Amino acid sequence: MNQKKMFINGQWVDAVSGQTREIINPFNQDIVANVAEGDNQDAQLAIKAARTAFDQGDWATTSATERGAIVRKIAELIERDKEELAELESLDTGKTVEESREDMDDIAGVFRYYAEIADKDGGEIIDSPIPNSVSKVVHEPVGVCGQITPWNYPLLQASWKLAPALATGNTLVMKPSEITPLTTIKVFELMEEAGVPAGVANLVLGAGNTVGAELSTNVDVDLISFTGGIHTGKKIMQAASVNVKKLALELGGKNPNVVFADADFDTAVDQAMNAVFFHAGQICSAGTRLILEESIHDEFVQALAERVKNMKLGSGFDESTQMGPLISAEHLAKVENYVETGKKEGANLIIGGKRPEDPELQNGFFYLPTIFTECTTDMSIVQDEAFGPIITVEKFHTEEEAIQLANDSIYGLAGGVWTNDTVKAERCATKMRMGTVWINEFNLYFPQAPWGGFKQSGIGRELGKLGLEEYTETKHVLQNQKPEPLNWF
Ligand code: NAD
């Protein structure tokens, strides 16, 4: 088996320690690759390369048009190798190949979007208080960026960070999740092919408490962009204070999906399924808290349960599969534990709540789609992010109550509202305290729309123009073209 290496200063290298890690297919626990396992030493080498490339190289001062052309080339290469990338992503995560193909289209779209807007910011001339002067505001790259990604959407999350960082002239060190690095490794090959100069983009593989911690604490890193869990995010925030790094945090969610009785019933049922069971619920924006108007509650739950009964679990490479496995044995245990807690807390388990019995699924980390009714906001299954295929159902009688339930969370990432009353929908959207509100839609991301959370779901935004701004510093330059003495002293 080919051993995958890290990419530091334009070279494919093994870990200094010589350590490696096995990458497992969560469908059957087959070893699909061996990858270098870096640690603090490798991270330091990569940071040094990125620092030198930023301080002494040409990348930061290369024209934005030229950088945009390289970012566009990366998009083209991703499109060229889409099938290989999609298969790698499914091998690594267990998600269906169809979903991985959609991810690759989205990822190429993100690189294209940032390629297109890279050279559209010409700064701004602003009014000056003195005559014969020019006062301008410009945006410059931040410097060396540490980028840390999770395992659920390995390459999609990486693209949200790589494309804007490169387009704006930063240098970077990326650390993908240690359990799903394969597509990120492949994209670094494509970035090399596209002409990203040596030292500009570096890849270090390894664990969070070594490589990730080094990126967060090293004073040569100017910005940390992190996507992952809330507890890790808090640690990184603390660590990053060492040199007051710029921070962008995309953390978890416990997202409400509010359905009013006047919504299109069948569409709302279908989309409520999709909102949670897509990628086995391992989505930060999964609509796990289903909040139903009392008058449709029973019928809605029954319709959901009917459809859940027939869901097909299996290999991501089987076209009939609707839901793949969870990512790891450890994560499966966490989801099981969470369901047991729900039962103890008094929630009513109406379907699922265990591993499937199908003998063909026994080697994989599968868990049945699960629905709890009679849930209340004091239950930890309603408050904590499970990151699995679990719906908790709550009931409301009035619009005010629906909003209050939707907002009763430490998180504020995203949420949905289903109703045919557009005025009511807008009223709800205004009151919902989250970074994204979908009306009669769920889980729709696209490059133009900013993504990020209110409350403890994070700081800053990815995607859209704001996603580009995260990677820039704003500078004001004033030139006095006729300086004269002040004669004050
Ligand atoms: P995680 O926090 O365990 O790990 C994320 C990354 O952080 C990994 O690369 C990991 O190695 C690294 N890490 C771990 N400890 C670290 C430390 N001390 N210092 C620096 N880095 C460290 O998260 P996960 O389990 O990989 O991903 C699931 C989480 O990600 C969920 O909470 C999910 O909601 C969140 N997520 C959020 C978004 C978003 O856009 N808001 C998107 C995807 C996933």
Short mmCIF file of C-alpha atoms and ligand atoms in Angstrom, two decimals:
data_model
loop_
_atom_site.label_atom_id
_atom_site.label_comp_id
_atom_site.label_asym_id
_atom_site.label_seq_id
_atom_site.Cartn_x
_atom_site.Cartn_y
_atom_site.Cartn_z
CA MET A 1 0.00 0.00 0.00
CA ASN A 2 1.17 3.44 -0.96
CA GLN A 3 2.23 5.44 2.06
CA LYS A 4 0.90 8.98 1.96
CA LYS A 5 3.20 11.79 2.91
CA MET A 6 2.94 15.35 4.17
CA PHE A 7 3.71 18.39 2.05
CA ILE A 8 6.17 20.87 3.58
CA ASN A 9 8.01 23.62 1.72
CA GLY A 10 7.19 22.09 -1.66
CA GLN A 11 8.41 18.58 -0.72
CA TRP A 12 6.47 15.37 0.00
CA VAL A 13 7.94 14.16 3.29
CA ASP A 14 7.54 11.51 5.99
CA ALA A 15 7.09 12.49 9.61
CA VAL A 16 10.36 13.38 11.37
CA SER A 17 9.57 10.65 13.89
CA GLY A 18 8.89 8.12 11.10
CA GLN A 19 5.48 7.38 12.64
CA THR A 20 2.50 6.43 10.48
CA ARG A 21 -1.24 5.97 11.00
CA GLU A 22 -3.69 3.53 9.44
CA ILE A 23 -6.76 5.01 7.79
CA ILE A 24 -9.88 2.87 8.17
CA ASN A 25 -12.97 2.51 5.97
CA PRO A 26 -15.87 2.93 8.43
CA PHE A 27 -18.07 0.63 6.33
CA ASN A 28 -15.99 -2.51 7.00
CA GLN A 29 -12.89 -1.42 8.97
CA ASP A 30 -10.56 -2.27 6.05
CA ILE A 31 -7.30 -0.35 6.11
CA VAL A 32 -7.43 1.89 3.05
CA ALA A 33 -4.18 3.81 3.48
CA ASN A 34 -1.15 4.41 5.64
CA VAL A 35 -0.31 8.04 6.20
CA ALA A 36 2.54 9.90 7.84
CA GLU A 37 1.75 10.83 11.45
CA GLY A 38 3.34 14.19 12.13
CA ASP A 39 3.70 15.90 15.48
CA ASN A 40 4.90 19.24 16.88
CA GLN A 41 8.27 18.98 15.12
CA ASP A 42 6.68 18.59 11.69
CA ALA A 43 4.24 21.39 12.42
CA GLN A 44 7.15 23.66 13.39
CA LEU A 45 8.93 22.91 10.10
CA ALA A 46 5.77 23.67 8.15
CA ILE A 47 5.15 26.90 10.07
CA LYS A 48 8.73 27.98 9.40
CA ALA A 49 8.29 27.28 5.67
CA ALA A 50 5.03 29.25 5.59
CA ARG A 51 6.60 32.12 7.58
CA THR A 52 9.57 32.34 5.19
CA ALA A 53 7.32 32.14 2.13
CA PHE A 54 5.19 34.95 3.51
CA ASP A 55 7.99 37.23 4.73
CA GLN A 56 10.53 36.63 1.95
CA GLY A 57 8.56 35.16 -0.96
CA ASP A 58 6.50 36.84 -3.68
CA TRP A 59 3.09 35.33 -2.97
CA ALA A 60 1.69 38.13 -0.81
CA THR A 61 2.61 40.74 -3.42
CA THR A 62 1.71 38.70 -6.51
CA SER A 63 -1.21 40.38 -8.26
CA ALA A 64 -4.60 39.17 -7.12
CA THR A 65 -5.43 38.38 -10.76
CA GLU A 66 -2.48 35.98 -10.97
CA ARG A 67 -3.35 34.34 -7.67
CA GLY A 68 -6.95 34.05 -8.85
CA ALA A 69 -5.76 32.25 -11.99
CA ILE A 70 -3.99 29.63 -9.84
CA VAL A 71 -7.07 29.22 -7.64
CA ARG A 72 -9.17 28.78 -10.81
CA LYS A 73 -6.72 26.13 -12.06
CA ILE A 74 -7.19 24.22 -8.78
CA ALA A 75 -10.96 24.21 -9.46
CA GLU A 76 -10.35 22.81 -12.95
CA LEU A 77 -8.07 20.06 -11.63
CA ILE A 78 -10.66 19.09 -9.00
CA GLU A 79 -13.24 18.81 -11.78
CA ARG A 80 -10.80 16.72 -13.85
CA ASP A 81 -10.18 14.31 -10.93
CA LYS A 82 -13.70 14.46 -9.51
CA GLU A 83 -14.38 10.73 -9.66
CA GLU A 84 -11.12 9.77 -7.94
CA LEU A 85 -11.69 12.40 -5.24
CA ALA A 86 -15.31 11.33 -4.69
CA GLU A 87 -14.32 7.68 -4.28
CA LEU A 88 -11.53 8.58 -1.85
CA GLU A 89 -13.93 10.69 0.22
CA SER A 90 -16.43 7.84 0.43
CA LEU A 91 -13.74 5.30 1.33
CA ASP A 92 -12.56 7.57 4.11
CA THR A 93 -15.92 8.73 5.52
CA GLY A 94 -18.45 6.03 4.53
CA LYS A 95 -20.74 8.57 2.87
CA THR A 96 -22.42 7.64 -0.40
CA VAL A 97 -20.41 8.26 -3.58
CA GLU A 98 -23.32 10.23 -4.95
CA GLU A 99 -23.04 12.62 -2.02
CA SER A 100 -19.25 12.77 -2.42
CA ARG A 101 -19.70 13.67 -6.10
CA GLU A 102 -21.97 16.53 -5.06
CA ASP A 103 -19.35 17.60 -2.53
CA MET A 104 -16.70 17.72 -5.28
CA ASP A 105 -18.93 19.93 -7.45
CA ASP A 106 -19.46 22.23 -4.47
CA ILE A 107 -15.72 22.27 -3.71
CA ALA A 108 -14.78 23.18 -7.28
CA GLY A 109 -17.46 25.88 -7.05
CA VAL A 110 -15.85 27.33 -3.92
CA PHE A 111 -12.42 27.57 -5.62
CA ARG A 112 -14.07 29.14 -8.70
CA TYR A 113 -15.99 31.66 -6.62
CA TYR A 114 -12.87 32.88 -4.79
CA ALA A 115 -10.86 32.88 -8.05
CA GLU A 116 -13.50 35.20 -9.52
CA ILE A 117 -13.64 37.68 -6.63
CA ALA A 118 -9.89 37.62 -5.81
CA ASP A 119 -9.13 40.78 -7.79
CA LYS A 120 -12.41 42.64 -7.32
CA ASP A 121 -11.35 44.52 -4.20
CA GLY A 122 -9.46 47.66 -5.19
CA GLY A 123 -9.58 49.19 -1.72
CA GLU A 124 -11.23 52.55 -1.09
CA ILE A 125 -10.24 56.20 -1.17
CA ILE A 126 -11.71 57.96 1.84
CA ASP A 127 -12.07 61.58 2.81
CA SER A 128 -9.04 63.16 4.43
CA PRO A 129 -9.08 65.95 7.06
CA ILE A 130 -6.01 67.68 5.53
CA PRO A 131 -5.55 69.24 2.07
CA ASN A 132 -3.17 67.84 -0.56
CA SER A 133 -3.35 64.30 0.77
CA VAL A 134 -4.51 60.86 -0.27
CA SER A 135 -6.22 58.70 2.30
CA LYS A 136 -6.88 55.10 1.28
CA VAL A 137 -8.04 51.88 2.87
CA VAL A 138 -6.54 48.64 1.53
CA HIS A 139 -6.84 44.99 2.43
CA GLU A 140 -3.74 42.88 2.85
CA PRO A 141 -3.13 39.23 3.67
CA VAL A 142 -3.00 38.36 7.38
CA GLY A 143 0.18 36.29 7.12
CA VAL A 144 0.65 32.66 8.15
CA CYS A 145 -2.66 30.85 8.63
CA GLY A 146 -3.17 27.66 10.62
CA GLN A 147 -6.17 25.76 9.28
CA ILE A 148 -7.71 22.84 11.17
CA THR A 149 -10.56 20.76 9.71
CA PRO A 150 -12.96 18.04 10.96
CA TRP A 151 -13.82 14.58 9.59
CA ASN A 152 -17.42 14.99 8.48
CA TYR A 153 -16.88 17.02 5.30
CA PRO A 154 -13.12 16.70 5.01
CA LEU A 155 -12.49 18.35 1.65
CA LEU A 156 -15.47 20.69 1.64
CA GLN A 157 -14.36 22.22 4.93
CA ALA A 158 -10.78 22.41 3.66
CA SER A 159 -11.91 24.23 0.49
CA TRP A 160 -13.71 26.92 2.52
CA LYS A 161 -10.33 27.73 4.09
CA LEU A 162 -7.80 27.06 1.32
CA ALA A 163 -9.47 29.01 -1.49
CA PRO A 164 -9.93 32.37 0.31
CA ALA A 165 -6.54 32.14 2.05
CA LEU A 166 -4.73 31.60 -1.25
CA ALA A 167 -6.80 34.15 -3.16
CA THR A 168 -5.83 36.87 -0.67
CA GLY A 169 -2.08 36.09 -0.62
CA ASN A 170 -1.65 34.32 2.71
CA THR A 171 0.58 31.35 3.33
CA LEU A 172 -0.82 28.44 5.30
CA VAL A 173 -0.38 25.20 7.17
CA MET A 174 -3.36 22.88 7.03
CA LYS A 175 -4.09 20.05 9.44
CA PRO A 176 -6.97 17.82 8.36
CA SER A 177 -8.69 15.48 10.79
CA GLU A 178 -6.31 12.63 11.51
CA ILE A 179 -8.97 10.08 10.56
CA THR A 180 -9.98 11.52 7.16
CA PRO A 181 -6.93 13.08 5.46
CA LEU A 182 -7.06 11.36 2.04
CA THR A 183 -8.83 13.91 -0.16
CA THR A 184 -6.92 16.78 1.42
CA ILE A 185 -3.64 15.04 0.54
CA LYS A 186 -4.86 14.63 -3.03
CA VAL A 187 -5.84 18.31 -3.29
CA PHE A 188 -2.38 19.36 -2.12
CA GLU A 189 -1.04 17.36 -5.10
CA LEU A 190 -3.44 19.32 -7.32
CA MET A 191 -2.39 22.64 -5.77
CA GLU A 192 1.23 21.79 -6.54
CA GLU A 193 0.24 20.96 -10.13
CA ALA A 194 -1.71 24.24 -10.36
CA GLY A 195 1.44 26.21 -9.54
CA VAL A 196 1.07 27.22 -5.89
CA PRO A 197 4.68 28.16 -5.01
CA ALA A 198 6.75 26.08 -2.55
CA GLY A 199 6.17 27.00 1.09
CA VAL A 200 2.89 28.80 0.42
CA ALA A 201 0.60 25.85 1.22
CA ASN A 202 1.84 23.21 3.65
CA LEU A 203 0.11 20.07 4.85
CA VAL A 204 0.84 18.43 8.20
CA LEU A 205 -0.95 15.22 9.14
CA GLY A 206 -1.43 14.15 12.73
CA ALA A 207 -3.40 14.49 15.93
CA GLY A 208 -5.10 17.52 17.41
CA ASN A 209 -3.16 17.56 20.66
CA THR A 210 0.19 17.67 18.81
CA VAL A 211 -0.08 19.25 15.35
CA GLY A 212 -3.29 21.17 16.11
CA ALA A 213 -1.96 22.43 19.45
CA GLU A 214 1.29 23.57 17.82
CA LEU A 215 -0.61 25.58 15.21
CA SER A 216 -2.71 27.21 17.94
CA THR A 217 0.20 28.16 20.20
CA ASN A 218 3.04 28.90 17.79
CA VAL A 219 3.74 32.64 17.71
CA ASP A 220 4.67 32.54 14.02
CA VAL A 221 1.05 31.72 13.14
CA ASP A 222 -1.03 34.88 12.68
CA LEU A 223 -4.50 33.39 12.21
CA ILE A 224 -6.24 30.18 13.16
CA SER A 225 -9.24 29.02 11.22
CA PHE A 226 -10.83 26.05 12.93
CA THR A 227 -13.85 23.91 12.15
CA GLY A 228 -14.79 21.28 14.69
CA GLY A 229 -16.38 20.69 18.07
CA ILE A 230 -17.18 23.33 20.66
CA HIS A 231 -14.80 21.95 23.31
CA THR A 232 -11.84 21.93 20.93
CA GLY A 233 -12.84 25.40 19.76
CA LYS A 234 -12.70 26.74 23.32
CA LYS A 235 -9.22 25.22 23.83
CA ILE A 236 -7.99 26.77 20.60
CA MET A 237 -9.41 30.15 21.52
CA GLN A 238 -7.50 30.04 24.77
CA ALA A 239 -4.29 28.83 23.12
CA ALA A 240 -4.51 31.46 20.39
CA SER A 241 -4.36 34.23 22.96
CA VAL A 242 -0.61 33.59 23.24
CA ASN A 243 0.06 36.08 20.42
CA VAL A 244 -3.49 37.39 19.96
CA LYS A 245 -4.02 35.44 16.73
CA LYS A 246 -6.92 36.31 14.52
CA LEU A 247 -9.56 33.64 15.03
CA ALA A 248 -12.26 32.09 12.90
CA LEU A 249 -14.22 29.34 14.64
CA GLU A 250 -16.91 27.20 12.98
CA LEU A 251 -18.22 25.06 15.81
CA GLY A 252 -21.18 22.82 16.44
CA GLY A 253 -24.91 23.22 16.12
CA LYS A 254 -28.15 21.87 17.54
CA ASN A 255 -30.37 23.16 14.85
CA PRO A 256 -34.14 23.65 15.11
CA ASN A 257 -36.44 22.71 12.27
CA VAL A 258 -39.81 24.37 12.92
CA VAL A 259 -42.85 23.09 11.01
CA PHE A 260 -46.14 25.00 11.09
CA ALA A 261 -49.43 23.30 10.30
CA ASP A 262 -49.88 25.38 7.13
CA ALA A 263 -46.66 24.05 5.53
CA ASP A 264 -46.75 21.68 2.59
CA PHE A 265 -46.95 18.48 4.64
CA ASP A 266 -45.27 15.95 2.34
CA THR A 267 -42.41 18.27 1.41
CA ALA A 268 -41.80 19.14 5.06
CA VAL A 269 -41.72 15.44 6.03
CA ASP A 270 -39.34 14.63 3.20
CA GLN A 271 -37.02 17.53 4.01
CA ALA A 272 -37.12 16.85 7.75
CA MET A 273 -35.75 13.36 6.95
CA ASN A 274 -33.07 14.81 4.72
CA ALA A 275 -32.17 17.46 7.29
CA VAL A 276 -31.12 14.78 9.78
CA PHE A 277 -30.35 11.50 8.06
CA PHE A 278 -28.17 12.84 5.26
CA HIS A 279 -24.61 11.66 6.03
CA ALA A 280 -26.06 9.87 9.08
CA GLY A 281 -26.64 13.15 10.88
CA GLN A 282 -22.93 13.98 10.93
CA ILE A 283 -23.54 17.53 9.72
CA CYS A 284 -23.02 20.62 11.87
CA SER A 285 -26.26 22.07 10.49
CA ALA A 286 -28.35 18.88 10.79
CA GLY A 287 -31.95 19.73 11.71
CA THR A 288 -31.95 17.48 14.74
CA ARG A 289 -34.48 19.43 16.82
CA LEU A 290 -37.79 18.98 15.04
CA ILE A 291 -40.33 21.43 16.46
CA LEU A 292 -43.87 20.61 15.31
CA GLU A 293 -47.13 22.51 15.61
CA GLU A 294 -49.36 20.50 17.92
CA SER A 295 -52.17 19.98 15.36
CA ILE A 296 -49.90 18.08 12.90
CA HIS A 297 -47.59 16.46 15.45
CA ASP A 298 -49.00 12.92 15.50
CA GLU A 299 -49.52 12.63 11.77
CA PHE A 300 -46.06 14.07 11.04
CA VAL A 301 -44.29 11.72 13.43
CA GLN A 302 -46.17 8.75 11.98
CA ALA A 303 -45.22 9.72 8.43
CA LEU A 304 -41.57 10.09 9.45
CA ALA A 305 -41.52 6.73 11.22
CA GLU A 306 -43.05 5.01 8.18
CA ARG A 307 -40.28 6.35 5.97
CA VAL A 308 -37.53 5.67 8.47
CA LYS A 309 -38.59 2.00 8.62
CA ASN A 310 -37.73 1.60 4.95
CA MET A 311 -34.42 3.42 4.91
CA LYS A 312 -31.61 1.43 3.31
CA LEU A 313 -28.31 1.39 5.20
CA GLY A 314 -25.20 0.08 3.49
CA SER A 315 -22.03 0.71 1.56
CA GLY A 316 -21.56 4.17 0.13
CA PHE A 317 -20.55 2.43 -3.10
CA ASP A 318 -23.96 0.69 -3.44
CA GLU A 319 -26.29 2.97 -5.41
CA SER A 320 -29.34 1.92 -3.40
CA THR A 321 -27.77 2.98 -0.07
CA GLN A 322 -29.47 5.94 1.58
CA MET A 323 -27.38 6.14 4.72
CA GLY A 324 -23.83 5.01 5.43
CA PRO A 325 -22.08 4.26 8.73
CA LEU A 326 -20.89 6.63 11.42
CA ILE A 327 -17.26 7.63 11.21
CA SER A 328 -15.65 5.49 13.93
CA ALA A 329 -16.17 3.01 16.76
CA GLU A 330 -15.55 5.83 19.22
CA HIS A 331 -18.20 8.02 17.65
CA LEU A 332 -20.69 5.12 17.47
CA ALA A 333 -20.22 4.57 21.22
CA LYS A 334 -20.88 8.27 21.82
CA VAL A 335 -24.12 8.15 19.81
CA GLU A 336 -25.27 4.98 21.63
CA ASN A 337 -24.56 6.60 24.95
CA TYR A 338 -26.52 9.66 23.95
CA VAL A 339 -29.58 7.54 23.08
CA GLU A 340 -29.38 5.75 26.43
CA THR A 341 -29.32 9.15 28.14
CA GLY A 342 -32.42 10.17 26.17
CA LYS A 343 -34.29 7.09 27.38
CA LYS A 344 -33.29 7.78 30.99
CA GLU A 345 -34.38 11.40 30.66
CA GLY A 346 -37.89 10.23 29.75
CA ALA A 347 -37.97 10.88 26.01
CA ASN A 348 -40.15 8.45 24.08
CA LEU A 349 -38.15 6.29 21.66
CA ILE A 350 -40.46 5.47 18.77
CA ILE A 351 -38.04 3.92 16.27
CA GLY A 352 -34.35 2.97 16.02
CA GLY A 353 -32.27 3.41 19.15
CA LYS A 354 -29.87 0.57 18.37
CA ARG A 355 -27.41 -0.84 15.86
CA PRO A 356 -28.91 -2.65 12.85
CA GLU A 357 -29.06 -6.45 13.01
CA ASP A 358 -28.28 -7.00 9.30
CA PRO A 359 -25.25 -9.38 9.26
CA GLU A 360 -23.73 -7.49 6.31
CA LEU A 361 -23.44 -4.33 8.40
CA GLN A 362 -21.75 -5.84 11.44
CA ASN A 363 -18.21 -4.78 10.54
CA GLY A 364 -19.27 -1.18 9.98
CA PHE A 365 -20.07 1.55 12.49
CA PHE A 366 -23.78 1.60 11.67
CA TYR A 367 -26.59 3.01 13.79
CA LEU A 368 -30.30 2.94 12.96
CA PRO A 369 -32.12 6.20 12.24
CA THR A 370 -33.75 7.13 15.52
CA ILE A 371 -36.71 9.27 16.57
CA PHE A 372 -37.57 10.46 20.08
CA THR A 373 -40.87 12.23 20.82
CA GLU A 374 -42.06 14.00 23.98
CA CYS A 375 -38.78 15.83 24.25
CA THR A 376 -38.36 18.94 26.38
CA THR A 377 -35.67 21.60 26.44
CA ASP A 378 -34.31 20.51 29.82
CA MET A 379 -33.17 17.16 28.32
CA SER A 380 -29.53 16.83 27.33
CA ILE A 381 -30.60 15.05 24.12
CA VAL A 382 -32.30 18.30 23.13
CA GLN A 383 -29.36 20.47 24.15
CA ASP A 384 -26.19 18.52 23.25
CA GLU A 385 -24.91 17.88 19.77
CA ALA A 386 -25.10 14.10 19.11
CA PHE A 387 -23.78 14.24 15.54
CA GLY A 388 -25.71 11.09 14.67
CA PRO A 389 -28.98 10.04 12.97
CA ILE A 390 -31.25 11.12 15.80
CA ILE A 391 -34.31 13.39 15.76
CA THR A 392 -35.79 14.84 18.93
CA VAL A 393 -39.38 16.06 18.52
CA GLU A 394 -40.88 18.93 20.50
CA LYS A 395 -44.40 20.36 20.25
CA PHE A 396 -45.63 23.96 20.11
CA HIS A 397 -49.01 25.68 20.20
CA THR A 398 -48.17 29.29 19.26
CA GLU A 399 -45.65 31.04 17.04
CA GLU A 400 -44.11 32.66 20.09
CA GLU A 401 -43.59 29.26 21.71
CA ALA A 402 -42.02 27.90 18.50
CA ILE A 403 -39.47 30.72 18.48
CA GLN A 404 -38.74 30.33 22.14
CA LEU A 405 -38.07 26.58 21.69
CA ALA A 406 -35.95 27.23 18.58
CA ASN A 407 -33.76 29.73 20.43
CA ASP A 408 -33.38 27.70 23.61
CA SER A 409 -29.84 26.54 22.92
CA ILE A 410 -26.25 27.58 23.54
CA TYR A 411 -25.77 27.08 19.80
CA GLY A 412 -26.89 29.37 16.99
CA LEU A 413 -25.65 27.87 13.76
CA ALA A 414 -28.70 27.35 11.54
CA GLY A 415 -32.40 26.57 11.54
CA GLY A 416 -35.40 26.05 9.31
CA VAL A 417 -39.01 27.25 9.20
CA TRP A 418 -41.74 25.55 7.18
CA THR A 419 -44.91 27.55 6.44
CA ASN A 420 -46.85 28.86 3.47
CA ASP A 421 -47.35 32.19 5.22
CA THR A 422 -44.47 34.34 3.98
CA VAL A 423 -45.08 37.13 6.50
CA LYS A 424 -44.99 34.67 9.39
CA ALA A 425 -41.87 33.09 7.90
CA GLU A 426 -40.02 36.41 7.76
CA ARG A 427 -41.16 37.25 11.30
CA CYS A 428 -39.72 33.95 12.55
CA ALA A 429 -36.49 34.36 10.58
CA THR A 430 -35.95 37.77 12.19
CA LYS A 431 -36.41 36.36 15.68
CA MET A 432 -34.35 33.19 15.24
CA ARG A 433 -30.89 33.73 16.75
CA MET A 434 -28.72 31.87 14.27
CA GLY A 435 -26.31 32.53 11.41
CA THR A 436 -28.52 30.95 8.74
CA VAL A 437 -32.29 30.58 8.56
CA TRP A 438 -33.79 28.55 5.75
CA ILE A 439 -37.46 29.14 4.90
CA ASN A 440 -39.07 26.13 3.22
CA GLU A 441 -35.58 24.73 2.62
CA PHE A 442 -32.87 23.04 4.68
CA ASN A 443 -29.11 22.50 4.52
CA LEU A 444 -28.54 24.50 1.37
CA TYR A 445 -25.02 25.94 1.23
CA PHE A 446 -23.48 27.80 -1.67
CA PRO A 447 -20.29 29.83 -2.11
CA GLN A 448 -21.96 33.25 -2.28
CA ALA A 449 -23.78 32.91 1.06
CA PRO A 450 -21.83 33.53 4.30
CA TRP A 451 -21.77 30.63 6.75
CA GLY A 452 -21.16 30.73 10.49
CA GLY A 453 -22.77 30.82 13.86
CA PHE A 454 -24.32 33.07 16.49
CA LYS A 455 -23.71 32.34 20.18
CA GLN A 456 -21.38 29.39 20.89
CA SER A 457 -21.53 28.11 17.30
CA GLY A 458 -18.53 30.21 16.47
CA ILE A 459 -16.82 33.43 15.52
CA GLY A 460 -16.52 34.86 12.03
CA ARG A 461 -17.86 33.66 8.71
CA GLU A 462 -16.75 31.36 5.92
CA LEU A 463 -17.96 31.52 2.31
CA GLY A 464 -19.20 34.66 0.61
CA LYS A 465 -17.32 37.95 0.65
CA LEU A 466 -17.01 37.74 4.44
CA GLY A 467 -15.15 34.45 4.05
CA LEU A 468 -12.54 36.33 2.02
CA GLU A 469 -12.37 39.21 4.49
CA GLU A 470 -11.47 36.79 7.31
CA TYR A 471 -8.14 36.34 5.55
CA THR A 472 -7.32 40.03 5.27
CA GLU A 473 -6.09 42.80 7.52
CA THR A 474 -7.41 46.29 6.86
CA LYS A 475 -4.81 49.02 6.49
CA HIS A 476 -5.30 52.77 6.29
CA VAL A 477 -2.58 54.66 4.39
CA LEU A 478 -2.48 58.45 4.45
CA GLN A 479 -0.04 60.34 2.25
CA ASN A 480 0.48 64.05 2.79
CA GLN A 481 1.67 65.34 -0.57
CA LYS A 482 2.64 68.79 0.75
CA PRO A 483 3.97 68.31 4.28
CA GLU A 484 4.63 71.46 6.28
CA PRO A 485 6.05 72.04 9.78
CA LEU A 486 3.49 72.29 12.56
CA ASN A 487 5.62 74.63 14.70
CA TRP A 488 3.98 73.41 17.91
CA PHE A 489 7.17 73.05 19.91
P1 NAD B 1 -12.99 17.91 16.79
O1 NAD B 1 -13.13 19.22 17.47
O2 NAD B 1 -12.81 16.70 17.60
O3 NAD B 1 -11.77 17.94 15.76
C1 NAD B 1 -11.67 18.89 14.73
C2 NAD B 1 -10.21 19.08 14.39
O4 NAD B 1 -9.55 19.65 15.52
C3 NAD B 1 -9.46 17.80 14.05
O5 NAD B 1 -8.57 18.05 13.01
C4 NAD B 1 -8.73 17.51 15.35
O6 NAD B 1 -7.57 16.74 15.18
C5 NAD B 1 -8.38 18.92 15.81
N1 NAD B 1 -8.09 19.04 17.24
C6 NAD B 1 -8.47 18.23 18.27
N2 NAD B 1 -7.97 18.69 19.44
C7 NAD B 1 -7.26 19.80 19.16
C8 NAD B 1 -6.50 20.72 19.95
N3 NAD B 1 -6.38 20.58 21.27
N4 NAD B 1 -5.91 21.76 19.33
C9 NAD B 1 -6.03 21.93 18.00
N5 NAD B 1 -6.71 21.07 17.19
C10 NAD B 1 -7.32 20.03 17.77
O7 NAD B 1 -14.26 17.81 15.83
P2 NAD B 1 -14.66 16.57 14.89
O8 NAD B 1 -15.19 15.50 15.77
O9 NAD B 1 -13.56 16.29 13.93
O10 NAD B 1 -15.83 17.23 14.03
C11 NAD B 1 -17.14 17.28 14.44
C12 NAD B 1 -17.49 18.68 14.95
O11 NAD B 1 -17.24 19.64 13.94
C13 NAD B 1 -18.95 18.82 15.29
O12 NAD B 1 -19.09 19.50 16.51
C14 NAD B 1 -19.49 19.67 14.15
O13 NAD B 1 -20.65 20.41 14.48
C15 NAD B 1 -18.33 20.54 13.85
N6 NAD B 1 -18.44 21.09 12.49
C16 NAD B 1 -18.81 22.40 12.36
C17 NAD B 1 -18.97 22.94 11.08
C18 NAD B 1 -19.39 24.37 10.89
O14 NAD B 1 -19.37 24.83 9.76
N7 NAD B 1 -19.77 25.09 11.92
C19 NAD B 1 -18.74 22.15 9.96
C20 NAD B 1 -18.36 20.82 10.14
C21 NAD B 1 -18.22 20.30 11.42
#
